[in-house]
PDB file of C-alpha atoms and ligand atoms in Angstrom:
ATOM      1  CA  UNK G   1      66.610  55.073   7.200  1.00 67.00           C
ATOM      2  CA  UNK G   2      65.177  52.079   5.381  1.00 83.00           C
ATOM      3  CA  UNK G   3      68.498  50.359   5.006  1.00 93.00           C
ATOM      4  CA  UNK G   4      68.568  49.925   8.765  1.00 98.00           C
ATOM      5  CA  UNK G   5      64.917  48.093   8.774  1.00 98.00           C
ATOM      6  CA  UNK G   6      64.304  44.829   8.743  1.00 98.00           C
ATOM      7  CA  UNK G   7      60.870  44.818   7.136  1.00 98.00           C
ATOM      8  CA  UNK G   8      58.892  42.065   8.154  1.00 98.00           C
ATOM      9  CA  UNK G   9      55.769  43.380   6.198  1.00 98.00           C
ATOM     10  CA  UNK G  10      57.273  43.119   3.023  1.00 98.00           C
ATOM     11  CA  UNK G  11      59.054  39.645   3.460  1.00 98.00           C
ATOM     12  CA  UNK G  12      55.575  38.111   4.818  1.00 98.00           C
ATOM     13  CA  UNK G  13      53.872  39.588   1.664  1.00 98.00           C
ATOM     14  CA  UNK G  14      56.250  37.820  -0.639  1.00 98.00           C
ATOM     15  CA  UNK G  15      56.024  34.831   1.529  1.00 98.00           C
ATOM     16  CA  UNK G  16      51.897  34.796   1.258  1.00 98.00           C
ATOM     17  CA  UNK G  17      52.208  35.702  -2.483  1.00 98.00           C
ATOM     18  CA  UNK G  18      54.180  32.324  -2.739  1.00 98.00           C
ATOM     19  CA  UNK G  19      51.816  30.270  -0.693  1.00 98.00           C
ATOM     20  CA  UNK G  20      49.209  31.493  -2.318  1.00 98.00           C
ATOM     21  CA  UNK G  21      50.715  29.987  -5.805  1.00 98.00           C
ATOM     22  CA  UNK G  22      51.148  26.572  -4.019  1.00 98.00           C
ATOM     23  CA  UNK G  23      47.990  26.356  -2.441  1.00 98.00           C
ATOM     24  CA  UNK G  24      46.290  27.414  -6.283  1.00 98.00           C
ATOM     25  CA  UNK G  25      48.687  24.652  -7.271  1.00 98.00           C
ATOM     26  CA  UNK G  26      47.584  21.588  -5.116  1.00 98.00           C
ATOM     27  CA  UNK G  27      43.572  23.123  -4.970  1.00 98.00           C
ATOM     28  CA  UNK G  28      43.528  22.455  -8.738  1.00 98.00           C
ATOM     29  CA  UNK G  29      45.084  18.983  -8.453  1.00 97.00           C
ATOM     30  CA  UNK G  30      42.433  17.547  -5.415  1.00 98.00           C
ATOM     31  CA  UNK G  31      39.740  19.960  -5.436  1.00 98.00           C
ATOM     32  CA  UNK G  32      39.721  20.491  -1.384  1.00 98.00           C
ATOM     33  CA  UNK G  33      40.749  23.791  -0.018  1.00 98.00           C
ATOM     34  CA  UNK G  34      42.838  23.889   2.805  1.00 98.00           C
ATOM     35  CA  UNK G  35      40.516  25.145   6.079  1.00 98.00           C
ATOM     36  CA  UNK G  36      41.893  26.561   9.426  1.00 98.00           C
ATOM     37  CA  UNK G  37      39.209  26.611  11.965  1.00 98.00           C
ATOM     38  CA  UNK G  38      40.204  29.191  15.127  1.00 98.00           C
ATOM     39  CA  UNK G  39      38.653  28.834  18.355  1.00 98.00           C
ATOM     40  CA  UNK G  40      38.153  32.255  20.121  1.00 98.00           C
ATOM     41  CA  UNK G  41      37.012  32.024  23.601  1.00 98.00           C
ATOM     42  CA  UNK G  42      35.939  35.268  25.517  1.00 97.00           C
ATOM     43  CA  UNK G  43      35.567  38.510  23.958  1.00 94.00           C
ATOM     44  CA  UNK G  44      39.211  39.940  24.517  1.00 94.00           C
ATOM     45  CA  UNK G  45      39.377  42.839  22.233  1.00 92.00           C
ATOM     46  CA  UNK G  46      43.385  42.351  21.530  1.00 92.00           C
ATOM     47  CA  UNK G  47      42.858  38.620  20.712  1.00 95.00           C
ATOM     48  CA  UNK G  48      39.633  39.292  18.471  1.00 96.00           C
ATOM     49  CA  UNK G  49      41.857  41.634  16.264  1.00 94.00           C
ATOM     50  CA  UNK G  50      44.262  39.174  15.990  1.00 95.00           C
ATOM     51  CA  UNK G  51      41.832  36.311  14.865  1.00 97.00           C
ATOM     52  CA  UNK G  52      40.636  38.667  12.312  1.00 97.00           C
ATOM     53  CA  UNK G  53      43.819  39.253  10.645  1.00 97.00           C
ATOM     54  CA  UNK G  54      44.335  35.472  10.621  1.00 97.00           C
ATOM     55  CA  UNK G  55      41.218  35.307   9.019  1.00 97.00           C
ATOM     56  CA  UNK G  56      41.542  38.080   6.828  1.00 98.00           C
ATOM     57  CA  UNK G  57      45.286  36.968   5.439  1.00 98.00           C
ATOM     58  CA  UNK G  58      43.568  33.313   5.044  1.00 98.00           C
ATOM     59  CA  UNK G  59      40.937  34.464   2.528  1.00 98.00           C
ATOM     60  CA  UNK G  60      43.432  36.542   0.843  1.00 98.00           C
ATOM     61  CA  UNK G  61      45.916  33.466  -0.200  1.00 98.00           C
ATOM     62  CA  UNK G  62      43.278  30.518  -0.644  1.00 98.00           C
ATOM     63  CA  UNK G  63      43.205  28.985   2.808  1.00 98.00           C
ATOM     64  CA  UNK G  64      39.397  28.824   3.703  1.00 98.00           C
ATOM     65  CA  UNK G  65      38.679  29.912   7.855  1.00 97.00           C
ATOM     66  CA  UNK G  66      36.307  28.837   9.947  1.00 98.00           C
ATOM     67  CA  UNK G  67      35.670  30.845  13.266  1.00 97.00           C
ATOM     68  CA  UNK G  68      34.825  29.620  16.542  1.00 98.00           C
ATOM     69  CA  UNK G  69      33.314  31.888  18.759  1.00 98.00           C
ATOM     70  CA  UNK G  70      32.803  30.716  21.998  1.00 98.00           C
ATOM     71  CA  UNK G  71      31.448  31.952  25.485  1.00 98.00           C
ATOM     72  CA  UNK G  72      33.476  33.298  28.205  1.00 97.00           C
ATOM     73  CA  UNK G  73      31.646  30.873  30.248  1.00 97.00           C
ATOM     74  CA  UNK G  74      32.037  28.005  28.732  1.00 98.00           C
ATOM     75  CA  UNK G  75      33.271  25.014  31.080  1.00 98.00           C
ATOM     76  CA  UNK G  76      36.406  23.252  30.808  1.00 98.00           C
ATOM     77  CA  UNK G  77      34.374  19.877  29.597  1.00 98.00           C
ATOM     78  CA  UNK G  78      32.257  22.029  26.953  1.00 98.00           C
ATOM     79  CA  UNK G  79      35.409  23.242  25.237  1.00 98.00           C
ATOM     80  CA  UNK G  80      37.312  19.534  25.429  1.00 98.00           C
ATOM     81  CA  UNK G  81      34.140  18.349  23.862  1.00 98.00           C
ATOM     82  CA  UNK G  82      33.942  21.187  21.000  1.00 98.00           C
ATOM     83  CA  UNK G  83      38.234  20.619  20.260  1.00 98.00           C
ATOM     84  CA  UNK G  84      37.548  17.289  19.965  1.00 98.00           C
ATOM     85  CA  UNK G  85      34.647  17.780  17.512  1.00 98.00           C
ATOM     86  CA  UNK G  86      36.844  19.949  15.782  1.00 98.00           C
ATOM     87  CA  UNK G  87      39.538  17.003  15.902  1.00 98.00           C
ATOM     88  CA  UNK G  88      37.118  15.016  14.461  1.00 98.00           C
ATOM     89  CA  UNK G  89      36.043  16.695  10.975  1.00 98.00           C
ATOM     90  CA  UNK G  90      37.946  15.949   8.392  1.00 97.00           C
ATOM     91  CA  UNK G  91      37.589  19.044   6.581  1.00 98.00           C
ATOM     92  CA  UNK G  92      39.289  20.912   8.954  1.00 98.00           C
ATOM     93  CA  UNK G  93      42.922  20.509   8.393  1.00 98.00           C
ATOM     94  CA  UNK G  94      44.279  23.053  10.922  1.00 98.00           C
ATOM     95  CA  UNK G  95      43.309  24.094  14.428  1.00 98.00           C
ATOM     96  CA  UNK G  96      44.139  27.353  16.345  1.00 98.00           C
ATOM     97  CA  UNK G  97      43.279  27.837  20.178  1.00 98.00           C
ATOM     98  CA  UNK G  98      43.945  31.818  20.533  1.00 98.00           C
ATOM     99  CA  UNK G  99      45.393  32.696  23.834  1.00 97.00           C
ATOM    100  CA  UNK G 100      45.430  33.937  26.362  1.00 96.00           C
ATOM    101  CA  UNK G 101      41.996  32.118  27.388  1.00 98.00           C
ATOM    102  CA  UNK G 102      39.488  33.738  30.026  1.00 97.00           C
ATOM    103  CA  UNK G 103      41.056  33.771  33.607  1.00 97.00           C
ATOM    104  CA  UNK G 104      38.759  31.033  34.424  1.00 97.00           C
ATOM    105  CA  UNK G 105      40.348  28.495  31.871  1.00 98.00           C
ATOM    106  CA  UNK G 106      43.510  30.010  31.564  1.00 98.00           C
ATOM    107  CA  UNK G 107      45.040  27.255  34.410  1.00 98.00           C
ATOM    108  CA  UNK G 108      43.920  24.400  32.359  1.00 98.00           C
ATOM    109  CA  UNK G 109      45.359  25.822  28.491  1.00 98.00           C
ATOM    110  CA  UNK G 110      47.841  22.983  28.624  1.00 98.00           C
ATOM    111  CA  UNK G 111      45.473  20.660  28.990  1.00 98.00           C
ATOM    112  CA  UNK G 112      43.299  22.081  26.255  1.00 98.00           C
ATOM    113  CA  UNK G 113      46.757  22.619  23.733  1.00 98.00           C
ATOM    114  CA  UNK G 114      47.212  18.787  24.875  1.00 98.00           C
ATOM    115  CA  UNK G 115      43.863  18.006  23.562  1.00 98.00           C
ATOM    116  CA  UNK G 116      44.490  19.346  19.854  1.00 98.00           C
ATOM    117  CA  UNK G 117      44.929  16.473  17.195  1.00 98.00           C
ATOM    118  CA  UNK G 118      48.605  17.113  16.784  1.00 98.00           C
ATOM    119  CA  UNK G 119      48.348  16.591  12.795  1.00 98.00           C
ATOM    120  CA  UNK G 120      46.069  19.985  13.005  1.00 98.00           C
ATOM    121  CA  UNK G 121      48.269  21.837  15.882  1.00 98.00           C
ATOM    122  CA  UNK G 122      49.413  24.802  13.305  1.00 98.00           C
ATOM    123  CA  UNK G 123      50.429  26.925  16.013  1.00 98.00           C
ATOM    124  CA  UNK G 124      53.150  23.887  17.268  1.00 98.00           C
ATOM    125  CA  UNK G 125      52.088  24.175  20.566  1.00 98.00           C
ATOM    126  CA  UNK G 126      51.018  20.533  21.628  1.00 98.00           C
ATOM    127  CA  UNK G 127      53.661  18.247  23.718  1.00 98.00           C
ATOM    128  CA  UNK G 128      54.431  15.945  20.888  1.00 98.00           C
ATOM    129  CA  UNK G 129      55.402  19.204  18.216  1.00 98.00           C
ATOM    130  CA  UNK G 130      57.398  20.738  21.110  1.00 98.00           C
ATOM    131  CA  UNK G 131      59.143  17.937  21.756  1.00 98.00           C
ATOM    132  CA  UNK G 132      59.727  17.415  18.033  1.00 98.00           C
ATOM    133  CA  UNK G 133      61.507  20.714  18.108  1.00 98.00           C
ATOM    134  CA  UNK G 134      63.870  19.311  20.780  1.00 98.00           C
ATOM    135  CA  UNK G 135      65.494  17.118  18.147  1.00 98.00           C
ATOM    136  CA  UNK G 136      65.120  20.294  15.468  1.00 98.00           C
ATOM    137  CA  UNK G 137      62.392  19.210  13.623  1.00 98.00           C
ATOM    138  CA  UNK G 138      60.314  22.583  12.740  1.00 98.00           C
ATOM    139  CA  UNK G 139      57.948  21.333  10.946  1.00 98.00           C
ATOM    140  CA  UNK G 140      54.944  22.394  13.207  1.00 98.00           C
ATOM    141  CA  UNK G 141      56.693  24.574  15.515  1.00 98.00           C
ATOM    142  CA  UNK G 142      55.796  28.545  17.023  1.00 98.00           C
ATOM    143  CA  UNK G 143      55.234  30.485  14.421  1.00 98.00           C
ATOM    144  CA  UNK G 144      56.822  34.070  16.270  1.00 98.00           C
ATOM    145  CA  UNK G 145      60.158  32.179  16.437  1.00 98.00           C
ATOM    146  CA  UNK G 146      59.680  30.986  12.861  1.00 98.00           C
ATOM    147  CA  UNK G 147      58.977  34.196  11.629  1.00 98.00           C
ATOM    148  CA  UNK G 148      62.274  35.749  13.335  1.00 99.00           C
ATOM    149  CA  UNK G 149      63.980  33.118  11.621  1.00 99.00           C
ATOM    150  CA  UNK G 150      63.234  33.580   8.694  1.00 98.00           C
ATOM    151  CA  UNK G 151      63.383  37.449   8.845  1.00 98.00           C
ATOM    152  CA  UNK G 152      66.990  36.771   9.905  1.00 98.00           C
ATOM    153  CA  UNK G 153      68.076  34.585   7.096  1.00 98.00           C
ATOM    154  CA  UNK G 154      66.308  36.251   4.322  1.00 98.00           C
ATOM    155  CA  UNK G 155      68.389  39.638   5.154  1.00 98.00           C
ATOM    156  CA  UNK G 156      71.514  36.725   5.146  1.00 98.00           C
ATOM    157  CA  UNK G 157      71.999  37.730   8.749  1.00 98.00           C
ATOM    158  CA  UNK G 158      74.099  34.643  10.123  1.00 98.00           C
ATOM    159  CA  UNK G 159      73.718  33.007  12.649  1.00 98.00           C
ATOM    160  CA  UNK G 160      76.663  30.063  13.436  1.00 98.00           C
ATOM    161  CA  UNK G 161      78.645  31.323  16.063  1.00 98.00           C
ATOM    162  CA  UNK G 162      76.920  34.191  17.242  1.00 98.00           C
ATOM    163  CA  UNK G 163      75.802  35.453  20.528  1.00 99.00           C
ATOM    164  CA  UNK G 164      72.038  35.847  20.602  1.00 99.00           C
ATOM    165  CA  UNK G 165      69.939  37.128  23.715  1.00 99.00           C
ATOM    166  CA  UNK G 166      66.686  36.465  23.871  1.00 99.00           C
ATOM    167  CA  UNK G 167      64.557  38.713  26.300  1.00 98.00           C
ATOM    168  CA  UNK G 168      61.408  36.370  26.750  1.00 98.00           C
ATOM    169  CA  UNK G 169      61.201  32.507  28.082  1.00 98.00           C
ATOM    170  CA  UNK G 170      57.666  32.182  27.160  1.00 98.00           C
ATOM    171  CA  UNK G 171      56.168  28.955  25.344  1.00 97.00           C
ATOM    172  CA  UNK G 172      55.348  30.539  22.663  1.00 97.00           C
ATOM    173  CA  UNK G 173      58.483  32.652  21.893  1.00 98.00           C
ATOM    174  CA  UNK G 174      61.950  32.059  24.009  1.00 98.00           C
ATOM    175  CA  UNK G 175      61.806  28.481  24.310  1.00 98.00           C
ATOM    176  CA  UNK G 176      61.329  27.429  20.640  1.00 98.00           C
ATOM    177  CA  UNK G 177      63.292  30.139  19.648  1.00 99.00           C
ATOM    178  CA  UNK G 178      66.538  28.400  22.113  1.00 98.00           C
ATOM    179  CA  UNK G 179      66.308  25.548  19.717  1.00 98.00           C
ATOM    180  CA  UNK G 180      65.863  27.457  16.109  1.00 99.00           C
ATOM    181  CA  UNK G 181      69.019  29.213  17.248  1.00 99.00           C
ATOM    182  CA  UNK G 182      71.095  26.214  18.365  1.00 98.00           C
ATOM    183  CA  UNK G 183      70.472  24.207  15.105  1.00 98.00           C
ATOM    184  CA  UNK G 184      71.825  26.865  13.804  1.00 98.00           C
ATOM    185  CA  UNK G 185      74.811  26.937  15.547  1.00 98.00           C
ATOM    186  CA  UNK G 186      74.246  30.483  17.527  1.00 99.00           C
ATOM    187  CA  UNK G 187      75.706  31.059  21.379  1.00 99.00           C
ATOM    188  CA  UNK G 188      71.984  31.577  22.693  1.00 99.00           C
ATOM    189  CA  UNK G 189      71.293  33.523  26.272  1.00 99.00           C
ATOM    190  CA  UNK G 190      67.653  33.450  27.603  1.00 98.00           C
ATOM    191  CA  UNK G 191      67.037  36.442  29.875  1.00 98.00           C
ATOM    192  CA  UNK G 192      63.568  36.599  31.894  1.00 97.00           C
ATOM    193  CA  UNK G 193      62.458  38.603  35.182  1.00 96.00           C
ATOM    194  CA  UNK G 194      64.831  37.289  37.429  1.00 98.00           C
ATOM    195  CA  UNK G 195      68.179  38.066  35.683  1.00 98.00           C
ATOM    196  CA  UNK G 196      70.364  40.089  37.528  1.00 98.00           C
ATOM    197  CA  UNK G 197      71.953  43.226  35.689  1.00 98.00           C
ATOM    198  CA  UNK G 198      69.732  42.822  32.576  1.00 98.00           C
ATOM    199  CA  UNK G 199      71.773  45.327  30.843  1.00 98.00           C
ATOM    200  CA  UNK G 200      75.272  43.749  31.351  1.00 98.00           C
ATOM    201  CA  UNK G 201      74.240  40.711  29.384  1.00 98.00           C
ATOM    202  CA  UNK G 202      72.146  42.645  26.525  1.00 98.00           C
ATOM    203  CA  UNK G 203      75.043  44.880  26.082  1.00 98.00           C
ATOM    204  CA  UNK G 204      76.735  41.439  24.579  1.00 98.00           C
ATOM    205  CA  UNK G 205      73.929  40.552  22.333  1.00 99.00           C
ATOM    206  CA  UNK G 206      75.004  40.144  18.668  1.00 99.00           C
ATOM    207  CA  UNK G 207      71.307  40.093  17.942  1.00 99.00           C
ATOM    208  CA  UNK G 208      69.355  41.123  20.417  1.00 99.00           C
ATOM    209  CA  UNK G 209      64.765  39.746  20.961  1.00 99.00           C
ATOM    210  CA  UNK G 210      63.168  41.369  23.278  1.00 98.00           C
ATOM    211  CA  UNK G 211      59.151  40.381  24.541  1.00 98.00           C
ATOM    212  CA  UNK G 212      58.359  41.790  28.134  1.00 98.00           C
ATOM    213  CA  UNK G 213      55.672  43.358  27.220  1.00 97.00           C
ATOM    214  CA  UNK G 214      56.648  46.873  28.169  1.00 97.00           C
ATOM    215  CA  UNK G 215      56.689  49.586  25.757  1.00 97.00           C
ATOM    216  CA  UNK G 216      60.464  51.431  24.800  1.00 97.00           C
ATOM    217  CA  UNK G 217      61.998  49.071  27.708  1.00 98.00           C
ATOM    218  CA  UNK G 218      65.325  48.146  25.750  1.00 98.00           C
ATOM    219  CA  UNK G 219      67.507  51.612  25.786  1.00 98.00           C
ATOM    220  CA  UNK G 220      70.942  52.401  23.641  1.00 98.00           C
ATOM    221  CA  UNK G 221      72.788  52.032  27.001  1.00 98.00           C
ATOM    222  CA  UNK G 222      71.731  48.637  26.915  1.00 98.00           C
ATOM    223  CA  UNK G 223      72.561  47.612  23.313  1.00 98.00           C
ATOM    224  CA  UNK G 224      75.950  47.281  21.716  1.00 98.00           C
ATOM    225  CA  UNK G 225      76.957  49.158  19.129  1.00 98.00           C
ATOM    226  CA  UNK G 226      75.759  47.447  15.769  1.00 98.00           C
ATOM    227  CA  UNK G 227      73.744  45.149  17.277  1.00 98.00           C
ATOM    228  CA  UNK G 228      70.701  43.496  15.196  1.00 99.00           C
ATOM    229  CA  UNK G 229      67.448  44.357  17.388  1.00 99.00           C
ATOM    230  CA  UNK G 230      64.258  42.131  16.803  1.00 99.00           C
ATOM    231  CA  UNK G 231      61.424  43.505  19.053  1.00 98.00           C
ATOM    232  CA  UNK G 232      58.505  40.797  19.778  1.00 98.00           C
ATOM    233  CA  UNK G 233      56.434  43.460  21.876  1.00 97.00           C
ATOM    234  CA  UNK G 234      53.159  44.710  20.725  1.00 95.00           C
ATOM    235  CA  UNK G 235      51.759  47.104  23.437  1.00 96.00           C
ATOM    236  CA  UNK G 236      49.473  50.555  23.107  1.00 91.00           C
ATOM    237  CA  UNK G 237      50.322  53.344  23.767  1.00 91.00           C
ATOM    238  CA  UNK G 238      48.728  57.070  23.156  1.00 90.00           C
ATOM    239  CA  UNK G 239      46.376  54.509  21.085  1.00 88.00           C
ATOM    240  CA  UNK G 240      49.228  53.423  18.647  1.00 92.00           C
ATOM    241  CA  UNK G 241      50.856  50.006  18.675  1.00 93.00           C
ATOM    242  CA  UNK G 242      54.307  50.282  20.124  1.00 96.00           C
ATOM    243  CA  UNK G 243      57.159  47.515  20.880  1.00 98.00           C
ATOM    244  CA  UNK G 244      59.393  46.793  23.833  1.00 98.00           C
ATOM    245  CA  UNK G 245      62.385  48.711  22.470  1.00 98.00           C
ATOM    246  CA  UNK G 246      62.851  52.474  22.427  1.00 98.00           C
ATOM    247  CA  UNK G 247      63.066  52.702  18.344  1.00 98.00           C
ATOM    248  CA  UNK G 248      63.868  56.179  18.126  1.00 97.00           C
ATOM    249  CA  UNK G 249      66.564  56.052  21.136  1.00 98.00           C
ATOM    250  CA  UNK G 250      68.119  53.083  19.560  1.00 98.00           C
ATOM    251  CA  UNK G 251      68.064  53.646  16.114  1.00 98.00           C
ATOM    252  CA  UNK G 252      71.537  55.455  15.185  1.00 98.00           C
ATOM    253  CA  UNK G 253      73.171  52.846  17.284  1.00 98.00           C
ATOM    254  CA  UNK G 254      72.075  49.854  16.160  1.00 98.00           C
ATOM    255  CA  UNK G 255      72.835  47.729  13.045  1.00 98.00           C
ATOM    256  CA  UNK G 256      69.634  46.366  11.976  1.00 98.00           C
ATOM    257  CA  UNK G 257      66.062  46.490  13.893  1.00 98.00           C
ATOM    258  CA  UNK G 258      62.396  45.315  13.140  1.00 98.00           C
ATOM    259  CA  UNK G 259      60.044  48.087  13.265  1.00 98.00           C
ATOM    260  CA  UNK G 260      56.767  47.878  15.239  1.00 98.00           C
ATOM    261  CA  UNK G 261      54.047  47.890  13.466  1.00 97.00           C
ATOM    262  CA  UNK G 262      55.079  45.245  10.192  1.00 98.00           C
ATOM    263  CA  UNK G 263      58.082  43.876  11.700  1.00 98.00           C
ATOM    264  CA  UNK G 264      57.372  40.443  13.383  1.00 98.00           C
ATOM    265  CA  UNK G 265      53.666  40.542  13.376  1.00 97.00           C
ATOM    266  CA  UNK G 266      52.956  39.830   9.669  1.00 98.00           C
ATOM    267  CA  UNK G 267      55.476  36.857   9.685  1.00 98.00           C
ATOM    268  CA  UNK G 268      53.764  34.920  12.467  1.00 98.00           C
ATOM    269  CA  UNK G 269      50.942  35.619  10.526  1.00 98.00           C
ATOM    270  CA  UNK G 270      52.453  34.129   7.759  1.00 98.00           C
ATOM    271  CA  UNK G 271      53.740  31.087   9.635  1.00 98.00           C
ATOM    272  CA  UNK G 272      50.685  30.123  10.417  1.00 98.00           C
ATOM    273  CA  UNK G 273      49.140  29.885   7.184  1.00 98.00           C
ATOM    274  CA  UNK G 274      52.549  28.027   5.974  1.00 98.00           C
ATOM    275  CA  UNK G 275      51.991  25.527   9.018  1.00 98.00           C
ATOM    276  CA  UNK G 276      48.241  25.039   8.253  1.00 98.00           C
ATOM    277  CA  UNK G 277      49.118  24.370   4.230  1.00 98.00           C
ATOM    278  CA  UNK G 278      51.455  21.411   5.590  1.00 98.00           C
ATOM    279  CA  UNK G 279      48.921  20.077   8.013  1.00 98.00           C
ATOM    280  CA  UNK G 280      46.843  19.961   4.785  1.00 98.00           C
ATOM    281  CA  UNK G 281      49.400  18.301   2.789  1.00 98.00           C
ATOM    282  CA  UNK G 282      50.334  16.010   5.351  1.00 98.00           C
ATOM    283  CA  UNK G 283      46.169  14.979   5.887  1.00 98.00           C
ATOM    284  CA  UNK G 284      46.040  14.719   2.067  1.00 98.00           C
ATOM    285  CA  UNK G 285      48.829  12.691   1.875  1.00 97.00           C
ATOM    286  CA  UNK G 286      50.345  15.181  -0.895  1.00 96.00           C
TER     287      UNK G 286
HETATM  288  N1  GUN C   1      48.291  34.727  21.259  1.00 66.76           N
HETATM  289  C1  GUN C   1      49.355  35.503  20.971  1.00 66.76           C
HETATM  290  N2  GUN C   1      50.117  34.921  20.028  1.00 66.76           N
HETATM  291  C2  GUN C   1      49.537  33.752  19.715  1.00 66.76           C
HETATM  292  C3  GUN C   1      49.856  32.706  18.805  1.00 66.76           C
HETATM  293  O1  GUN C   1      50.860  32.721  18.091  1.00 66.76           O
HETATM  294  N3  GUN C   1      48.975  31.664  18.779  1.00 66.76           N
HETATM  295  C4  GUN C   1      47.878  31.610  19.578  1.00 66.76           C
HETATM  296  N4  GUN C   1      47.093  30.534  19.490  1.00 66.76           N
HETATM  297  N5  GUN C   1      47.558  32.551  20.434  1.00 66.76           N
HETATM  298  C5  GUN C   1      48.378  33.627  20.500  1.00 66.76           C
END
């Protein structure tokens, strides 16, 4: 069984356990911790979980957290005002907007992204680190596509000349993922809810992401046989944390597949802290 997982879980530990060493390393030679402030707005009970593992994974490794809780009904000009007070203290080295924001924000979140000093964007989400990506610099870039990366390579999965589908277009996941895969030489196809056939074109996937957010979606009549399954999805169900693919259905025909929980999770997790430790370099000039 565990020869088919790709374990996420354990790589991000080992990943942490290493930052953690650096971040000891450079603490001892300027005295300044590296802080991460995250700005939650809203009380979304999926979204505060997540902040609280960021913050929770932060403390663990060295990097010190600052949370911003704010309002649900907080205006537009309130929150430009408190990102750009944010922008402005030095000690904070890294800034996190957690999305989605309250429905009555939620049209303006590129503006607000926009708005993040984009030395402190650790999630790699403002115009100028996206666009940076374009031309394969990763250096602030999504952390989800990072993490699948990563995940990929350290099980010396390769990627040059294969045919990846990715089931998600989404800013934070398909689209940086496209480029990832294509300086790496991979054949990438982006899927989203307009394809026709869906199936006919996963069938061909040599490694296979799926994020739709619906729980067992991807099938073994849609995957070929061997195929390398990364599942982005995080959805409830019967009160337990499920993904988009059917894991049990799957399993005996598939090559390789990230389980859900402590497959991708942990490793955007563990992005982020890696981004935030070189926007504190990078400030510090180290
Ligand atoms: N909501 C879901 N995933 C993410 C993420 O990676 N960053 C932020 N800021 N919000 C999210």
């Amino acid at each position: 069984m565990s020869e088919k997982i790709l374990d996420g879980k354990k790589l991000a530990d080992l990943l942490n356990a290493q930052l953690k060493k650096k971040i000891n390393q450079s603490f001892n030679k300027t005295k300044i911790q590296p802080i991460l402030a995250t700005i939650l707005v809203g009380q979304d009970p999926a979204s505060k979980v997540y902040v609280n593992i960021k913050h929770k994974t932060c403390a663990d490794i060295g990097i010190n957290s600052v949370m911003v809780d704010l309002d649900e009904t907080i205006s537009k000009k309130h929150l430009l005002q408190k990102i750009e007070e944010i922008n402005n203290d030095e000690k904070i080295h890294g800034i996190l907007l957690q999305l989605p924001l309250p429905q009555s924000l939620r049209g303006d979140t590129e503006e607000f992204l926009e708005r993040i000093s984009y030395v402190k964007d650790v999630d790699g989400f403002h115009p100028i680190n996206r666009g940076r990506l374009f031309d394969y610099h990763e250096e602030l870039s999504a952390c989800t596509p990072k993490g699948i990366v990563k995940l990929l390579t350290h099980y010396n999965i390769e990627l040059a000349g294969k045919h990846v589908v990715i089931v998600n277009r989404s800013n934070l996941v398909g689209k940086p993922l496209v480029f990832m895969l294509l300086k790496r030489n991979a054949t990438v196809t982006v899927c989203h809810s307009y394809t026709r056939t869906l199936e006919n074109i996963t069938q061909q996937a040599d490694i296979l992401v799926v994020g739709v957010g619906k729980a067992k979606f991807i099938t073994k009549e849609m995957i070929k046989e061997g195929a390398i399954i990364i599942d982005v999805g995080t959805n409830r169900l019967d009160g337990k944390l499920c993904g988009d693919v059917d894991f049990n259905n799957v399993f005996e025909k598939c090559g390789l597949i990230t389980p859900v929980p402590g497959g991708v999770g942990p490793l955007t997790v563990s992005f982020l802290l890696q981004n935030t430790y070189y926007a504190y370099k990078n400030q510090l000039n180290l």
